[in-house]
Short mmCIF file of C-alpha atoms and ligand atoms in Angstrom, two decimals:
data_model
loop_
_atom_site.label_atom_id
_atom_site.label_comp_id
_atom_site.label_asym_id
_atom_site.label_seq_id
_atom_site.Cartn_x
_atom_site.Cartn_y
_atom_site.Cartn_z
CA MET R 1 0.22 0.01 0.07
CA ALA R 2 1.18 3.51 -1.07
CA ALA R 3 -0.07 5.29 2.16
CA LEU R 4 -0.88 9.23 1.79
CA GLN R 5 -1.77 8.62 -1.73
CA PRO R 6 -4.77 8.76 -3.35
CA VAL R 7 -5.68 5.59 -4.67
CA ARG R 8 -4.73 5.08 -8.41
CA GLY R 9 -7.30 6.64 -10.87
CA THR R 10 -9.15 8.70 -7.59
CA HIS R 11 -8.59 12.43 -7.49
CA ASP R 12 -9.32 14.58 -5.00
CA LEU R 13 -10.93 18.15 -6.00
CA LEU R 14 -9.43 20.94 -4.31
CA PRO R 15 -11.52 23.87 -4.63
CA ASP R 16 -11.25 25.20 -7.81
CA ALA R 17 -11.65 21.90 -9.24
CA ALA R 18 -14.78 21.13 -6.44
CA ARG R 19 -16.40 24.43 -7.50
CA ALA R 20 -16.41 23.67 -11.37
CA HIS R 21 -17.47 20.01 -10.86
CA ARG R 22 -20.42 21.53 -8.67
CA ALA R 23 -21.29 24.16 -11.41
CA VAL R 24 -21.47 21.20 -14.11
CA GLU R 25 -23.93 19.14 -11.53
CA ALA R 26 -26.11 22.42 -10.61
CA ARG R 27 -26.38 23.17 -14.22
CA ALA R 28 -27.77 19.81 -15.41
CA PHE R 29 -30.01 19.61 -12.38
CA GLU R 30 -31.35 23.16 -13.03
CA VAL R 31 -31.89 22.12 -16.84
CA ALA R 32 -33.13 18.80 -15.76
CA SER R 33 -35.24 20.24 -13.46
CA ARG R 34 -37.12 22.71 -16.15
CA PHE R 35 -37.96 19.40 -18.19
CA GLY R 36 -39.59 17.98 -15.13
CA PHE R 37 -37.21 15.65 -13.77
CA GLY R 38 -36.88 14.93 -10.07
CA GLU R 39 -33.70 14.20 -8.29
CA ILE R 40 -33.25 10.03 -6.78
CA MET R 41 -30.69 9.67 -4.83
CA THR R 42 -29.50 5.85 -4.66
CA PRO R 43 -26.93 4.24 -2.67
CA ILE R 44 -23.34 4.19 -3.95
CA PHE R 45 -23.23 0.25 -3.31
CA GLU R 46 -25.90 -2.28 -4.53
CA PHE R 47 -25.88 -5.98 -3.96
CA THR R 48 -23.92 -7.64 -7.04
CA GLU R 49 -26.60 -9.04 -8.83
CA VAL R 50 -28.23 -6.03 -9.50
CA PHE R 51 -25.35 -4.84 -12.09
CA LYS R 52 -24.28 -8.69 -13.04
CA ARG R 53 -27.60 -9.62 -14.46
CA THR R 54 -28.51 -6.45 -15.85
CA LEU R 55 -25.29 -5.46 -17.63
CA GLY R 56 -24.44 -8.75 -19.14
CA ASP R 57 -22.00 -11.22 -18.36
CA THR R 58 -19.52 -10.05 -21.37
CA SER R 59 -19.91 -6.19 -20.84
CA ASP R 60 -16.55 -4.73 -20.14
CA ILE R 61 -17.99 -3.36 -16.87
CA VAL R 62 -18.85 -7.00 -15.34
CA THR R 63 -16.13 -9.08 -16.97
CA LYS R 64 -13.38 -6.18 -15.97
CA GLU R 65 -14.27 -3.16 -14.25
CA MET R 66 -16.53 -3.76 -10.86
CA TYR R 67 -15.20 -3.03 -7.70
CA THR R 68 -16.73 -6.28 -5.76
CA PHE R 69 -16.60 -7.04 -2.52
CA GLU R 70 -18.01 -9.33 0.34
CA ASP R 71 -19.09 -7.39 3.33
CA ARG R 72 -18.79 -8.61 6.79
CA GLY R 73 -22.10 -10.45 6.30
CA GLY R 74 -21.35 -12.36 3.69
CA GLU R 75 -23.34 -10.48 1.11
CA SER R 76 -21.40 -9.77 -2.47
CA LEU R 77 -21.85 -5.99 -2.76
CA THR R 78 -20.30 -4.02 -6.00
CA LEU R 79 -19.89 0.10 -6.17
CA ARG R 80 -21.88 1.40 -8.51
CA PRO R 81 -20.28 1.20 -11.94
CA GLU R 82 -23.10 3.06 -13.61
CA GLY R 83 -26.55 4.63 -12.74
CA THR R 84 -29.59 3.24 -14.62
CA ALA R 85 -29.36 -0.24 -13.00
CA ALA R 86 -29.90 1.46 -9.61
CA ILE R 87 -32.63 3.70 -10.72
CA VAL R 88 -34.50 0.85 -11.94
CA ARG R 89 -33.92 -1.19 -8.86
CA ALA R 90 -34.84 1.86 -6.82
CA PHE R 91 -38.11 2.01 -9.62
CA ILE R 92 -38.96 -1.59 -8.70
CA SER R 93 -38.32 -1.56 -5.15
CA GLY R 94 -39.85 1.51 -4.39
CA GLY R 95 -43.31 0.70 -6.18
CA LEU R 96 -42.80 3.58 -8.42
CA ALA R 97 -44.35 1.40 -11.29
CA GLN R 98 -47.77 2.98 -9.82
CA GLN R 99 -46.83 6.10 -10.99
CA VAL R 100 -45.29 6.23 -14.33
CA PRO R 101 -44.19 7.96 -16.27
CA VAL R 102 -41.28 8.44 -13.87
CA LYS R 103 -38.94 11.20 -14.75
CA ALA R 104 -35.70 10.58 -12.72
CA PHE R 105 -32.39 12.63 -12.24
CA TYR R 106 -29.54 11.14 -10.57
CA ARG R 107 -25.42 12.68 -9.95
CA GLY R 108 -22.73 11.04 -7.77
CA PRO R 109 -19.39 8.79 -7.85
CA MET R 110 -19.47 5.77 -9.99
CA PHE R 111 -16.69 3.01 -9.59
CA ARG R 112 -14.80 1.06 -12.42
CA TYR R 113 -11.47 -0.60 -12.27
CA GLU R 114 -10.12 1.16 -15.55
CA ARG R 115 -6.84 2.07 -16.88
CA PRO R 116 -6.56 5.64 -15.59
CA GLN R 117 -5.62 8.01 -18.50
CA LYS R 118 -6.86 11.60 -19.37
CA GLY R 119 -10.47 11.68 -18.82
CA ARG R 120 -10.65 7.70 -17.44
CA GLN R 121 -10.61 7.39 -14.03
CA ARG R 122 -11.55 4.74 -11.46
CA GLN R 123 -13.89 7.08 -9.51
CA PHE R 124 -15.40 9.41 -11.46
CA HIS R 125 -19.00 11.17 -11.43
CA GLN R 126 -21.98 11.08 -13.67
CA VAL R 127 -24.90 13.09 -13.67
CA GLY R 128 -27.96 11.30 -15.54
CA ILE R 129 -31.57 11.23 -16.28
CA GLU R 130 -34.14 8.26 -16.90
CA ILE R 131 -37.78 8.12 -18.21
CA LEU R 132 -39.54 5.23 -17.29
CA GLY R 133 -42.94 3.96 -18.29
CA VAL R 134 -43.17 5.92 -22.08
CA GLU R 135 -43.38 3.71 -25.46
CA GLY R 136 -43.29 6.25 -27.85
CA PRO R 137 -40.45 8.06 -29.62
CA ALA R 138 -41.59 11.70 -27.63
CA ALA R 139 -39.52 10.25 -24.43
CA ASP R 140 -36.71 9.84 -26.77
CA ILE R 141 -36.51 13.23 -28.24
CA GLU R 142 -37.20 14.76 -24.63
CA VAL R 143 -34.24 13.13 -23.26
CA ILE R 144 -32.05 13.60 -26.14
CA ALA R 145 -33.22 17.29 -26.13
CA CYS R 146 -32.32 17.81 -22.23
CA GLY R 147 -28.77 16.71 -22.86
CA ALA R 148 -28.12 19.22 -25.57
CA HIS R 149 -29.51 22.00 -23.18
CA ILE R 150 -27.53 21.15 -20.57
CA LEU R 151 -24.50 21.16 -22.86
CA GLU R 152 -25.42 24.50 -24.07
CA ALA R 153 -25.80 25.58 -20.98
CA LEU R 154 -22.34 24.53 -19.98
CA GLY R 155 -21.19 26.60 -22.90
CA LEU R 156 -20.36 23.71 -24.90
CA GLY R 157 -23.04 24.07 -27.67
CA GLY R 158 -21.30 24.13 -31.28
CA THR R 159 -18.75 21.95 -30.01
CA VAL R 160 -20.81 18.77 -29.59
CA THR R 161 -21.83 16.46 -32.11
CA VAL R 162 -25.06 13.81 -31.36
CA GLU R 163 -24.17 10.70 -33.12
CA LEU R 164 -27.64 8.69 -33.36
CA ASN R 165 -28.45 5.25 -34.07
CA THR R 166 -31.01 2.63 -33.80
CA LEU R 167 -30.71 -1.03 -32.72
CA GLY R 168 -34.26 -1.84 -33.38
CA ASP R 169 -36.80 -4.00 -31.60
CA VAL R 170 -36.50 -7.49 -30.33
CA GLU R 171 -37.06 -8.96 -34.07
CA SER R 172 -34.94 -6.26 -35.77
CA ARG R 173 -32.27 -7.00 -33.63
CA ALA R 174 -32.41 -11.09 -33.61
CA ALA R 175 -32.77 -10.78 -37.81
CA TYR R 176 -29.46 -8.18 -37.69
CA ARG R 177 -27.78 -10.87 -35.31
CA GLU R 178 -28.07 -13.52 -37.35
CA THR R 179 -26.49 -11.55 -40.17
CA LEU R 180 -23.52 -10.39 -38.26
CA VAL R 181 -22.97 -13.49 -36.80
CA ALA R 182 -22.45 -15.01 -40.66
CA TYR R 183 -20.28 -12.09 -41.35
CA LEU R 184 -17.86 -12.45 -38.25
CA GLN R 185 -17.71 -16.35 -38.81
CA GLY R 186 -15.99 -15.81 -42.01
CA ARG R 187 -13.52 -13.26 -40.54
CA LYS R 188 -12.96 -14.91 -37.07
CA GLY R 189 -9.19 -15.18 -37.55
CA GLU R 190 -8.82 -11.46 -37.29
CA LEU R 191 -10.97 -11.04 -34.06
CA SER R 192 -9.79 -10.35 -30.58
CA GLU R 193 -10.03 -13.28 -27.71
CA ASP R 194 -12.66 -11.17 -25.97
CA SER R 195 -14.67 -10.71 -29.19
CA LEU R 196 -14.28 -14.65 -30.23
CA THR R 197 -16.37 -14.97 -26.75
CA ARG R 198 -18.36 -12.28 -27.43
CA LEU R 199 -19.52 -13.79 -30.81
CA GLU R 200 -21.04 -16.68 -28.76
CA LYS R 201 -22.62 -14.96 -26.34
CA ASN R 202 -23.28 -11.39 -27.56
CA PRO R 203 -22.16 -10.56 -30.93
CA LEU R 204 -23.58 -6.88 -31.11
CA ARG R 205 -21.25 -6.11 -28.33
CA ILE R 206 -18.20 -6.75 -30.87
CA LEU R 207 -19.15 -3.52 -32.87
CA ASP R 208 -18.44 -1.52 -29.41
CA SER R 209 -14.72 -3.50 -29.20
CA LYS R 210 -11.84 -0.80 -28.71
CA ASP R 211 -9.39 -3.27 -30.46
CA GLU R 212 -7.84 -2.40 -33.27
CA GLY R 213 -8.10 -5.84 -34.83
CA ASP R 214 -11.81 -6.13 -33.98
CA ARG R 215 -12.33 -2.30 -35.22
CA ALA R 216 -10.94 -3.14 -38.71
CA VAL R 217 -13.58 -6.28 -39.02
CA VAL R 218 -16.37 -4.10 -37.37
CA ALA R 219 -15.87 -1.36 -40.66
CA GLU R 220 -16.75 -3.48 -43.07
CA ALA R 221 -19.60 -5.67 -41.18
CA PRO R 222 -23.29 -5.27 -42.37
CA ILE R 223 -25.03 -2.57 -41.13
CA LEU R 224 -27.95 -2.50 -38.65
CA ALA R 225 -30.35 -0.33 -40.76
CA ASP R 226 -30.69 -2.80 -43.54
CA SER R 227 -31.95 -5.42 -40.82
CA LEU R 228 -34.66 -3.18 -39.54
CA ASN R 229 -38.29 -4.10 -39.94
CA ASP R 230 -41.03 -1.22 -40.45
CA ALA R 231 -42.08 -0.51 -36.93
CA SER R 232 -38.54 -0.06 -36.10
CA ARG R 233 -37.81 1.98 -39.06
CA ASP R 234 -40.97 4.27 -38.35
CA PHE R 235 -39.68 4.82 -34.82
CA PHE R 236 -35.98 5.87 -35.45
CA ALA R 237 -37.80 8.38 -38.38
CA ARG R 238 -39.95 10.07 -35.75
CA VAL R 239 -37.13 10.37 -33.75
CA GLN R 240 -34.88 11.95 -36.48
CA GLU R 241 -38.24 14.49 -37.00
CA GLY R 242 -38.46 15.60 -33.47
CA LEU R 243 -34.95 16.42 -33.24
CA ALA R 244 -35.57 18.04 -36.23
CA ALA R 245 -37.99 20.57 -35.06
CA LEU R 246 -36.01 21.45 -32.29
CA ASN R 247 -32.92 22.04 -34.16
CA VAL R 248 -30.81 19.54 -32.17
CA PRO R 249 -28.16 18.44 -35.04
CA ILE R 250 -27.53 14.90 -35.48
CA GLU R 251 -25.12 12.67 -37.52
CA ILE R 252 -26.57 8.95 -38.28
CA SER R 253 -23.63 6.73 -37.03
CA PRO R 254 -24.68 3.18 -38.33
CA ARG R 255 -22.55 1.36 -36.56
CA LEU R 256 -23.07 3.15 -32.81
CA VAL R 257 -24.17 0.54 -30.54
CA ARG R 258 -24.14 1.15 -26.40
CA GLY R 259 -22.11 -1.39 -24.77
CA LEU R 260 -24.57 -2.71 -22.51
CA ASP R 261 -27.22 -5.43 -23.38
CA TYR R 262 -30.12 -3.90 -22.31
CA TYR R 263 -30.84 -1.40 -25.19
CA THR R 264 -33.22 -1.32 -27.92
CA HIS R 265 -34.44 1.21 -30.44
CA THR R 266 -32.46 4.55 -30.12
CA ALA R 267 -28.50 4.96 -28.93
CA PHE R 268 -26.87 7.82 -29.10
CA GLU R 269 -23.67 9.61 -27.96
CA PHE R 270 -22.93 13.31 -27.37
CA THR R 271 -19.24 13.90 -28.66
CA THR R 272 -16.32 16.74 -28.84
CA THR R 273 -13.29 17.16 -30.74
CA LYS R 274 -11.76 18.95 -27.68
CA LEU R 275 -10.65 15.69 -25.67
CA GLY R 276 -8.84 13.41 -27.79
CA ALA R 277 -9.94 9.78 -27.57
CA GLN R 278 -12.12 10.23 -24.30
CA GLY R 279 -14.59 12.29 -26.61
CA THR R 280 -17.51 10.88 -25.32
CA VAL R 281 -19.21 13.34 -22.74
CA LEU R 282 -22.76 11.97 -22.61
CA ALA R 283 -23.98 8.48 -23.74
CA GLY R 284 -27.46 6.35 -23.72
CA GLY R 285 -30.30 5.42 -25.22
CA ARG R 286 -33.71 3.20 -24.68
CA TYR R 287 -34.12 0.11 -22.79
CA ASP R 288 -37.32 -1.51 -23.10
CA GLY R 289 -36.48 -4.74 -21.84
CA LEU R 290 -34.43 -4.05 -18.57
CA VAL R 291 -37.09 -3.32 -15.87
CA LYS R 292 -39.02 -6.40 -16.78
CA GLN R 293 -35.40 -8.30 -16.84
CA MET R 294 -34.94 -7.14 -13.26
CA GLY R 295 -37.90 -8.21 -12.27
CA GLY R 296 -40.05 -5.66 -12.46
CA PRO R 297 -43.37 -4.89 -14.63
CA PRO R 298 -42.52 -4.81 -18.42
CA THR R 299 -41.89 -0.95 -18.57
CA PRO R 300 -40.13 1.15 -21.32
CA GLY R 301 -37.12 3.47 -20.15
CA VAL R 302 -34.91 5.71 -22.21
CA GLY R 303 -32.18 7.80 -20.82
CA TRP R 304 -28.23 8.64 -20.64
CA ALA R 305 -25.67 9.65 -18.35
CA ALA R 306 -22.63 12.20 -18.65
CA GLY R 307 -19.20 12.22 -17.03
CA VAL R 308 -19.04 15.42 -15.15
CA GLU R 309 -15.17 15.36 -14.85
CA ARG R 310 -14.91 15.46 -18.94
CA LEU R 311 -17.53 18.36 -18.73
CA ALA R 312 -15.97 20.07 -16.06
CA MET R 313 -12.72 20.02 -18.37
CA LEU R 314 -14.27 21.63 -21.00
CA LEU R 315 -16.55 24.45 -19.12
CA ALA R 316 -16.28 27.48 -20.92
CA ASP R 317 -17.02 29.58 -18.00
CA PRO R 318 -15.63 27.92 -14.64
CA PRO R 319 -16.95 29.90 -12.25
CA PRO R 320 -15.07 32.13 -9.81
CA ALA R 321 -14.30 31.75 -6.43
CA PRO R 322 -16.76 34.25 -4.65
CA ARG R 323 -15.14 37.55 -3.87
CA PRO R 324 -15.58 38.39 0.10
CA LEU R 325 -14.89 41.41 2.11
CA ALA R 326 -12.00 41.30 4.62
CA VAL R 327 -12.52 42.36 7.82
CA ILE R 328 -9.27 44.08 9.28
CA PRO R 329 -8.57 45.15 12.92
CA ALA R 330 -5.97 47.12 13.73
CA GLY R 331 -4.79 46.94 17.37
CA ALA R 332 -6.23 44.64 20.34
CA GLU R 333 -9.21 46.56 21.16
CA ALA R 334 -10.45 46.33 17.60
CA ASP R 335 -10.39 42.41 18.25
CA THR R 336 -13.78 41.89 19.53
CA LEU R 337 -15.50 44.76 17.27
CA ALA R 338 -14.29 42.72 14.27
CA LEU R 339 -15.83 39.61 15.60
CA THR R 340 -19.45 41.19 15.98
CA VAL R 341 -19.23 43.15 12.95
CA THR R 342 -18.12 40.14 10.87
CA ASP R 343 -20.63 38.28 12.71
CA ARG R 344 -23.54 41.17 11.35
CA LEU R 345 -22.17 41.10 7.85
CA ARG R 346 -22.60 37.23 7.35
CA ARG R 347 -25.78 37.62 8.80
CA ALA R 348 -26.80 40.54 6.41
CA GLY R 349 -25.40 37.79 3.52
CA TYR R 350 -21.96 38.84 2.77
CA ALA R 351 -19.11 36.63 2.58
CA VAL R 352 -16.71 37.59 5.22
CA ASP R 353 -13.02 36.84 5.68
CA LEU R 354 -11.88 37.53 9.07
CA GLY R 355 -7.66 37.12 8.97
CA TYR R 356 -7.38 35.30 12.45
CA SER R 357 -3.98 37.27 13.38
CA GLY R 358 -1.19 39.36 11.77
CA ASN R 359 -0.67 43.00 11.63
CA MET R 360 -2.41 45.51 9.37
CA GLY R 361 0.24 44.86 6.86
CA LYS R 362 -0.29 41.24 6.77
CA ARG R 363 -4.36 41.04 6.75
CA MET R 364 -4.32 43.40 3.60
CA LYS R 365 -2.01 41.50 2.12
CA ARG R 366 -4.22 38.23 2.72
CA ALA R 367 -7.48 40.12 1.70
CA ASN R 368 -5.51 40.77 -1.67
CA LYS R 369 -4.60 36.94 -1.73
CA ILE R 370 -7.96 35.95 -1.58
CA ALA R 371 -9.12 38.52 -4.09
CA ALA R 372 -11.34 40.18 -1.38
CA ARG R 373 -13.66 42.66 -3.18
CA ALA R 374 -13.27 45.53 -0.49
CA ALA R 375 -11.50 45.97 3.18
CA VAL R 376 -13.40 46.83 6.05
CA ILE R 377 -11.06 48.28 7.93
CA LEU R 378 -11.27 48.74 12.08
CA GLY R 379 -8.60 50.67 14.04
CA PRO R 380 -8.07 53.06 16.80
CA ASP R 381 -9.39 55.92 14.67
CA GLU R 382 -12.29 54.21 13.38
CA ILE R 383 -13.33 53.37 16.48
CA ALA R 384 -12.78 56.84 18.11
CA ALA R 385 -14.98 57.84 15.22
CA GLY R 386 -17.70 55.20 15.22
CA ALA R 387 -17.15 54.48 11.54
CA ALA R 388 -15.51 51.95 9.72
CA THR R 389 -12.98 52.74 6.90
CA VAL R 390 -14.47 50.70 3.90
CA ARG R 391 -11.74 50.51 0.87
CA ASP R 392 -12.83 49.27 -2.43
CA LEU R 393 -9.83 47.06 -3.37
CA ASP R 394 -10.52 47.16 -7.03
CA SER R 395 -10.38 51.13 -7.07
CA GLY R 396 -8.66 51.62 -4.11
CA ASP R 397 -11.24 54.35 -3.07
CA GLN R 398 -12.37 54.30 0.28
CA GLU R 399 -14.54 56.03 2.78
CA ALA R 400 -16.11 56.31 6.30
CA VAL R 401 -19.29 53.98 6.88
CA PRO R 402 -20.97 54.24 10.71
CA PHE R 403 -20.64 50.56 12.29
CA ASP R 404 -24.25 50.49 12.43
CA ALA R 405 -24.97 51.64 8.74
CA LEU R 406 -22.26 48.95 7.21
CA GLU R 407 -24.73 46.28 6.18
CA GLY R 408 -26.63 48.87 3.70
CA ALA R 409 -23.57 50.64 2.73
CA LEU R 410 -21.60 47.56 1.23
CA ASP R 411 -24.61 46.30 -0.53
CA ARG R 412 -22.22 47.21 -3.93
CA PHE R 413 -19.40 44.63 -3.08
CA ARG R 414 -21.96 41.65 -2.62
P1 ATP X 501 -16.37 4.39 -23.19
O1 ATP X 501 -16.76 3.85 -24.07
O2 ATP X 501 -15.67 5.50 -22.90
O3 ATP X 501 -15.95 3.49 -21.83
P2 ATP X 501 -18.66 4.27 -21.51
O4 ATP X 501 -19.49 3.44 -22.52
O5 ATP X 501 -18.10 2.81 -20.55
O6 ATP X 501 -17.40 4.96 -21.94
P3 ATP X 501 -21.18 5.15 -20.15
O7 ATP X 501 -21.22 3.71 -19.44
O8 ATP X 501 -21.97 5.31 -21.07
O9 ATP X 501 -19.21 5.09 -20.70
O10 ATP X 501 -20.86 6.18 -19.28
C1 ATP X 501 -21.22 7.67 -19.74
C2 ATP X 501 -20.43 8.78 -19.99
O11 ATP X 501 -19.82 8.62 -18.58
C3 ATP X 501 -19.09 8.46 -20.63
O12 ATP X 501 -19.65 9.36 -22.10
C4 ATP X 501 -18.24 9.40 -20.06
O13 ATP X 501 -18.44 10.73 -20.17
C5 ATP X 501 -18.30 9.13 -18.68
N1 ATP X 501 -17.73 7.85 -18.04
C6 ATP X 501 -17.15 6.54 -18.27
N2 ATP X 501 -16.43 5.93 -17.97
C7 ATP X 501 -15.70 6.63 -17.16
C8 ATP X 501 -14.45 6.82 -16.36
N3 ATP X 501 -13.91 5.73 -16.31
N4 ATP X 501 -13.98 7.86 -15.86
C9 ATP X 501 -14.54 8.94 -16.50
N5 ATP X 501 -15.57 9.46 -16.74
C10 ATP X 501 -16.14 8.06 -17.53
MG1 MG X 502 -16.07 2.24 -20.89
#
């Protein structure tokens, strides 16, 4: 154990980074609220089965990435690698099926044992939304539009593309599966070992492989669009029409599939050219079979998750640190006055920094260092006059303000 180091792939968020991170979450939630989503908070660990059963035995997450452990009671638990399975578990165990449609927003840490690199961590954070209980394409349109609004609100409009595909309904997927397997059998020799396993269990997953040899094979594979039945084709057309009406620019990406087993119909990824290989910032799709597969009443679903770290890196206008007032007492007799003035100003809603020690010069230095907006100076002269010297630290202008008028007089420095 390397003591006193963060675990590989985990990061502390120091104040500047934490502020950007919280801003991403807050803006995402604000926009999602406008779309009618309400927050659901689930535990960060679940019974291992919750993820194992839903994500599928051949998914990267289940085969390589889960943090699974036995607790002291002998239960197998897993730190959540993603949010959808947990939300669906809550939907079922909380009896929310009576209240569909359910529109859930979630945020928080996710855990995956991956090879850490830029934009890829072992503890990372997501925000996500899910709509449960809506069969038609209106829900697909709404979740994608909500994602687009959020990225706009983060100042990323124009830098992202929405790649869109359809996996079709169960019948279309089955038809495609046959076509795909026939093709892949012919090029078996070029596939990675992982993909040979997938060929048996879940050949569609091969389309999502990151192995270069696999990718070359996939590039020439027959596409899903050619296996779609009329119903699936129509569903996809209606999703595209809705997005066109909302001016959400899309790019049809015939080979886009999502890495998890439970998707049907719509699949999409929002990508940016700004993050190199880790360019996907938001990804999701429709998962009509999932609730039933987890033991709930058959309920369609559609949603997405976005990586908060990746979005925070791209944030066009990271929020600046708030600029406090600095209360600066000079001389021992001013200390108690400084305490009470500070307290009153804080109660009036100001952010106030009270230096803990040092002479006036040292405290002024600190005020500048924390980018205080103004200094409220309390020295012997001020005490004698019953008025503080208030110095605007941007302009250098100063004025005398009676102690009992401070709350109102400092309004412009908020
Ligand atoms: P990838 O293909 O990059 O591995 P994924 O399919 O595993 O992505 P999802 O499960 O769809 O990703 O997660 C949605 C989003 O969460 C991603 O688009 C990304 O922004 C973010 N994300 C996923 N894994 C990580 C990670 N290990 N570190 C940081 N962000 C991540
Ligand atoms: Mg992954």
